[in-house]
mmCIF file of C-alpha atoms in Angstrom:
data_model
loop_
_atom_site.group_PDB
_atom_site.id
_atom_site.type_symbol
_atom_site.label_atom_id
_atom_site.label_comp_id
_atom_site.label_asym_id
_atom_site.label_seq_id
_atom_site.Cartn_x
_atom_site.Cartn_y
_atom_site.Cartn_z
ATOM 1 C CA MET A 79 48.696 60.670 26.124
ATOM 2 C CA LYS A 80 47.681 59.129 29.447
ATOM 3 C CA LYS A 81 49.774 56.043 28.618
ATOM 4 C CA LEU A 82 52.761 58.213 27.788
ATOM 5 C CA PHE A 83 52.592 59.938 31.176
ATOM 6 C CA ALA A 84 52.229 56.573 32.929
ATOM 7 C CA LEU A 85 55.258 55.219 31.074
ATOM 8 C CA ILE A 86 57.326 58.338 31.821
ATOM 9 C CA PHE A 87 56.331 58.122 35.484
ATOM 10 C CA LEU A 88 57.325 54.455 35.624
ATOM 11 C CA LEU A 89 60.703 55.143 34.004
ATOM 12 C CA LEU A 90 61.411 58.093 36.286
ATOM 13 C CA SER A 91 60.477 56.048 39.328
ATOM 14 C CA PHE A 92 63.003 53.395 38.251
ATOM 15 C CA LEU A 93 65.719 56.055 37.890
ATOM 16 C CA ASN A 94 64.927 57.853 41.144
ATOM 17 C CA TYR A 95 64.658 54.606 43.085
ATOM 18 C CA ALA A 96 67.996 53.422 41.722
ATOM 19 C CA GLN A 97 69.853 56.617 42.554
ATOM 20 C CA LEU A 98 68.310 57.049 46.000
ATOM 21 C CA ASN A 99 68.573 53.446 47.136
ATOM 22 C CA HIS A 100 71.747 52.219 45.485
ATOM 23 C CA GLY A 101 74.045 55.241 45.724
ATOM 24 C CA LYS A 102 76.198 56.127 42.747
ATOM 25 C CA ILE A 103 75.543 54.055 39.647
ATOM 26 C CA TYR A 104 78.879 53.251 38.053
ATOM 27 C CA MET A 105 79.393 52.505 34.399
ATOM 28 C CA TRP A 106 81.357 49.295 33.883
ATOM 29 C CA ASN A 107 84.451 51.136 32.624
ATOM 30 C CA GLU A 108 84.521 53.167 35.872
ATOM 31 C CA VAL A 109 84.880 50.152 38.185
ATOM 32 C CA SER A 110 88.085 48.794 36.707
ATOM 33 C CA GLY A 111 90.527 48.456 39.587
ATOM 34 C CA ALA A 112 87.917 49.338 42.214
ATOM 35 C CA ASN A 113 87.379 47.270 45.338
ATOM 36 C CA PRO A 114 84.353 45.115 44.358
ATOM 37 C CA ASP A 115 83.015 45.237 47.931
ATOM 38 C CA THR A 116 82.476 49.004 47.671
ATOM 39 C CA ILE A 117 80.403 48.976 44.473
ATOM 40 C CA HIS A 118 76.627 48.533 44.806
ATOM 41 C CA ALA A 119 75.307 49.669 41.419
ATOM 42 C CA ILE A 120 76.666 49.011 37.921
ATOM 43 C CA SER A 121 75.327 49.926 34.494
ATOM 44 C CA PHE A 122 76.200 48.329 31.172
ATOM 45 C CA GLU A 123 73.635 50.448 29.320
ATOM 46 C CA LYS A 124 74.326 50.688 25.570
ATOM 47 C CA TYR A 125 77.457 48.523 25.671
ATOM 48 C CA LYS A 126 76.126 46.259 22.874
ATOM 49 C CA LEU A 127 77.145 43.148 24.823
ATOM 50 C CA ASP A 128 76.061 39.657 23.797
ATOM 51 C CA SER A 129 77.536 38.199 27.004
ATOM 52 C CA LEU A 130 78.571 39.534 30.391
ATOM 53 C CA PRO A 131 82.192 39.846 31.515
ATOM 54 C CA LYS A 132 83.255 37.165 34.005
ATOM 55 C CA GLU A 133 84.731 39.869 36.263
ATOM 56 C CA LEU A 134 81.201 41.059 37.069
ATOM 57 C CA TRP A 135 80.681 38.186 39.501
ATOM 58 C CA HIS A 136 83.364 39.625 41.812
ATOM 59 C CA PHE A 137 80.921 42.437 42.668
ATOM 60 C CA SER A 138 78.911 40.373 45.149
ATOM 61 C CA ASN A 139 77.448 43.409 46.950
ATOM 62 C CA LEU A 140 75.543 44.662 43.912
ATOM 63 C CA THR A 141 71.992 45.761 44.611
ATOM 64 C CA TYR A 142 71.425 47.304 41.168
ATOM 65 C CA LEU A 143 72.400 45.991 37.729
ATOM 66 C CA ASN A 144 71.440 47.739 34.495
ATOM 67 C CA LEU A 145 71.872 45.678 31.314
ATOM 68 C CA GLU A 146 69.608 47.868 29.153
ATOM 69 C CA LYS A 147 70.190 48.267 25.403
ATOM 70 C CA ASN A 148 72.523 45.365 24.727
ATOM 71 C CA GLN A 149 72.362 42.267 22.534
ATOM 72 C CA LEU A 150 71.800 39.750 25.344
ATOM 73 C CA SER A 151 69.633 36.693 24.722
ATOM 74 C CA HIS A 152 70.570 34.716 27.852
ATOM 75 C CA LEU A 153 72.071 35.287 31.285
ATOM 76 C CA PRO A 154 74.735 33.078 32.859
ATOM 77 C CA ASN A 155 74.152 30.966 35.973
ATOM 78 C CA GLU A 156 76.647 33.151 37.831
ATOM 79 C CA LEU A 157 73.944 35.818 38.086
ATOM 80 C CA ALA A 158 72.548 33.811 41.009
ATOM 81 C CA SER A 159 75.645 34.779 43.017
ATOM 82 C CA LEU A 160 74.328 38.354 43.183
ATOM 83 C CA VAL A 161 71.988 37.523 46.068
ATOM 84 C CA GLN A 162 71.763 41.140 47.268
ATOM 85 C CA LEU A 163 70.415 42.353 43.920
ATOM 86 C CA THR A 164 67.153 44.254 44.402
ATOM 87 C CA GLU A 165 66.829 45.821 40.956
ATOM 88 C CA LEU A 166 67.586 44.324 37.548
ATOM 89 C CA ASN A 167 67.066 46.010 34.190
ATOM 90 C CA ILE A 168 67.294 43.728 31.137
ATOM 91 C CA SER A 169 65.176 45.935 28.868
ATOM 92 C CA LYS A 170 65.858 46.396 25.155
ATOM 93 C CA ASN A 171 67.778 43.171 24.606
ATOM 94 C CA LYS A 172 67.016 40.014 22.624
ATOM 95 C CA PHE A 173 65.408 37.784 25.248
ATOM 96 C CA THR A 174 62.720 35.447 23.908
ATOM 97 C CA PHE A 175 62.085 34.013 27.365
ATOM 98 C CA LEU A 176 62.624 35.291 30.880
ATOM 99 C CA PRO A 177 65.895 33.686 31.996
ATOM 100 C CA LEU A 178 65.212 31.187 34.783
ATOM 101 C CA ILE A 179 68.317 32.328 36.625
ATOM 102 C CA ILE A 180 66.471 35.559 37.485
ATOM 103 C CA CYS A 181 64.097 33.432 39.547
ATOM 104 C CA GLN A 182 67.019 32.596 41.846
ATOM 105 C CA LEU A 183 67.472 36.198 43.003
ATOM 106 C CA PRO A 184 65.813 36.109 46.447
ATOM 107 C CA ASN A 185 65.856 39.861 47.144
ATOM 108 C CA LEU A 186 64.777 41.128 43.731
ATOM 109 C CA GLN A 187 62.196 43.908 44.069
ATOM 110 C CA LYS A 188 62.138 45.547 40.638
ATOM 111 C CA LEU A 189 62.493 43.820 37.286
ATOM 112 C CA ASN A 190 62.465 45.733 34.024
ATOM 113 C CA ALA A 191 62.308 43.314 31.089
ATOM 114 C CA SER A 192 60.540 45.699 28.712
ATOM 115 C CA ARG A 193 61.049 45.742 24.951
ATOM 116 C CA ASN A 194 62.283 42.203 24.488
ATOM 117 C CA ARG A 195 60.547 39.287 22.766
ATOM 118 C CA ILE A 196 59.495 37.419 25.898
ATOM 119 C CA GLY A 197 56.574 35.085 25.247
ATOM 120 C CA SER A 198 56.094 33.433 28.639
ATOM 121 C CA ILE A 199 56.688 33.960 32.338
ATOM 122 C CA PRO A 200 58.155 30.945 34.128
ATOM 123 C CA ASN A 201 56.288 29.563 37.129
ATOM 124 C CA GLN A 202 59.543 29.828 39.082
ATOM 125 C CA ILE A 203 59.112 33.606 39.241
ATOM 126 C CA SER A 204 57.205 32.790 42.426
ATOM 127 C CA ASN A 205 60.640 32.324 44.057
ATOM 128 C CA CYS A 206 61.116 36.112 43.852
ATOM 129 C CA GLN A 207 58.755 36.785 46.736
ATOM 130 C CA HIS A 208 59.931 40.385 47.184
ATOM 131 C CA LEU A 209 59.122 41.509 43.629
ATOM 132 C CA GLN A 210 57.118 44.721 43.772
ATOM 133 C CA VAL A 211 57.410 46.079 40.227
ATOM 134 C CA ILE A 212 57.589 44.080 37.000
ATOM 135 C CA ASP A 213 57.816 45.838 33.651
ATOM 136 C CA PHE A 214 57.068 43.630 30.639
ATOM 137 C CA TYR A 215 56.134 46.549 28.358
ATOM 138 C CA ASP A 216 56.157 45.639 24.657
ATOM 139 C CA ASN A 217 56.632 41.879 25.074
ATOM 140 C CA ILE A 218 54.291 39.396 23.442
ATOM 141 C CA ILE A 219 53.496 37.370 26.559
ATOM 142 C CA GLU A 220 51.086 34.577 25.726
ATOM 143 C CA ASP A 221 51.703 32.392 28.783
ATOM 144 C CA PHE A 222 51.656 34.074 32.181
ATOM 145 C CA GLY A 223 52.044 30.761 34.020
ATOM 146 C CA THR A 224 50.926 30.543 37.631
ATOM 147 C CA GLY A 225 53.934 31.816 39.572
ATOM 148 C CA ILE A 226 53.229 35.501 39.037
ATOM 149 C CA PHE A 227 49.930 35.120 40.890
ATOM 150 C CA SER A 228 51.690 34.129 44.120
ATOM 151 C CA LEU A 229 53.842 37.268 44.351
ATOM 152 C CA VAL A 230 52.239 38.789 47.445
ATOM 153 C CA GLU A 231 54.371 41.969 47.413
ATOM 154 C CA LEU A 232 53.681 42.753 43.741
ATOM 155 C CA LYS A 233 52.343 46.299 43.372
ATOM 156 C CA THR A 234 52.777 47.140 39.680
ATOM 157 C CA LEU A 235 52.711 44.979 36.549
ATOM 158 C CA ASN A 236 53.230 46.704 33.201
ATOM 159 C CA ILE A 237 52.156 44.688 30.152
ATOM 160 C CA GLU A 238 51.404 47.611 27.858
ATOM 161 C CA GLY A 239 52.476 47.547 24.243
ATOM 162 C CA VAL A 240 50.460 44.455 23.309
ATOM 163 C CA MET A 241 46.693 44.263 23.050
ATOM 164 C CA TYR A 242 44.873 41.534 24.964
ATOM 165 C CA GLY A 243 41.242 40.455 24.895
ATOM 166 C CA THR A 244 38.710 41.729 27.419
ATOM 167 C CA ASN A 245 38.253 38.255 28.924
ATOM 168 C CA PHE A 246 41.986 37.944 29.559
ATOM 169 C CA ALA A 247 42.219 41.467 31.011
ATOM 170 C CA ASP A 248 39.280 40.854 33.350
ATOM 171 C CA ASP A 249 40.713 37.500 34.448
ATOM 172 C CA LEU A 250 44.139 39.024 35.111
ATOM 173 C CA LYS A 251 42.621 41.819 37.213
ATOM 174 C CA ARG A 252 40.593 39.265 39.145
ATOM 175 C CA LYS A 253 43.691 37.150 39.874
ATOM 176 C CA LEU A 254 45.785 40.201 40.866
ATOM 177 C CA PRO A 255 43.254 42.420 42.669
ATOM 178 C CA ASN A 256 45.816 44.429 44.652
ATOM 179 C CA VAL A 257 48.164 45.063 41.735
ATOM 180 C CA ASN A 258 48.212 48.164 39.551
ATOM 181 C CA ILE A 259 48.104 46.529 36.112
ATOM 182 C CA LEU A 260 49.133 48.748 33.227
ATOM 183 C CA LEU A 261 47.785 47.395 29.954
ATOM 184 C CA ASP A 262 46.511 48.725 26.668
ATOM 185 C CA PRO A 263 42.732 48.985 26.330
ATOM 186 C CA PRO A 264 41.539 45.416 25.749
ATOM 187 C CA CYS A 265 39.614 44.433 22.637
ATOM 188 C CA LYS A 266 36.609 42.110 22.468
ATOM 189 C CA CYS A 267 37.897 41.093 19.053
ATOM 190 C CA LEU A 268 40.642 39.063 20.787
ATOM 191 C CA ASN A 269 38.319 37.001 23.007
#
């Protein structure tokens, strides 16, 4: 029950942060014909996309991009053109690795990559020095790399949904002492 409340709180904080800090969140079908310079937040939630429309890259002032609940397994290099992006949601897709192009978003503060099949975190995530919240809920991450440990602004890391050993959990907490780490109760059986 405690985990459920923590997860609900995390999800609500994502929603409230997005609406308060990015203004109106437009669905993709609402921005057709709009001046791209006036749009700061776009959602493709539940569009069942396996690729992103090339017109998206015209919206260079985006600070929020929601790609939740699609069929995406990769992101194009053009994503790097969205240098003002502070929040990216790629949850509930088909990613088996965290796309390296995300590591080229210099102002990214919140990353939700929950409920994918991500198995490792690239060392290049250290390029996202403004990351404060990372949600990897329900991913089978076996390789955390080293880059995540140099994110000095990181406040919350969610890796719930997969059980880790007590040794790993203790080591992670030691390496990230100032980070609120959300993880399932560790098991000695996995040491």
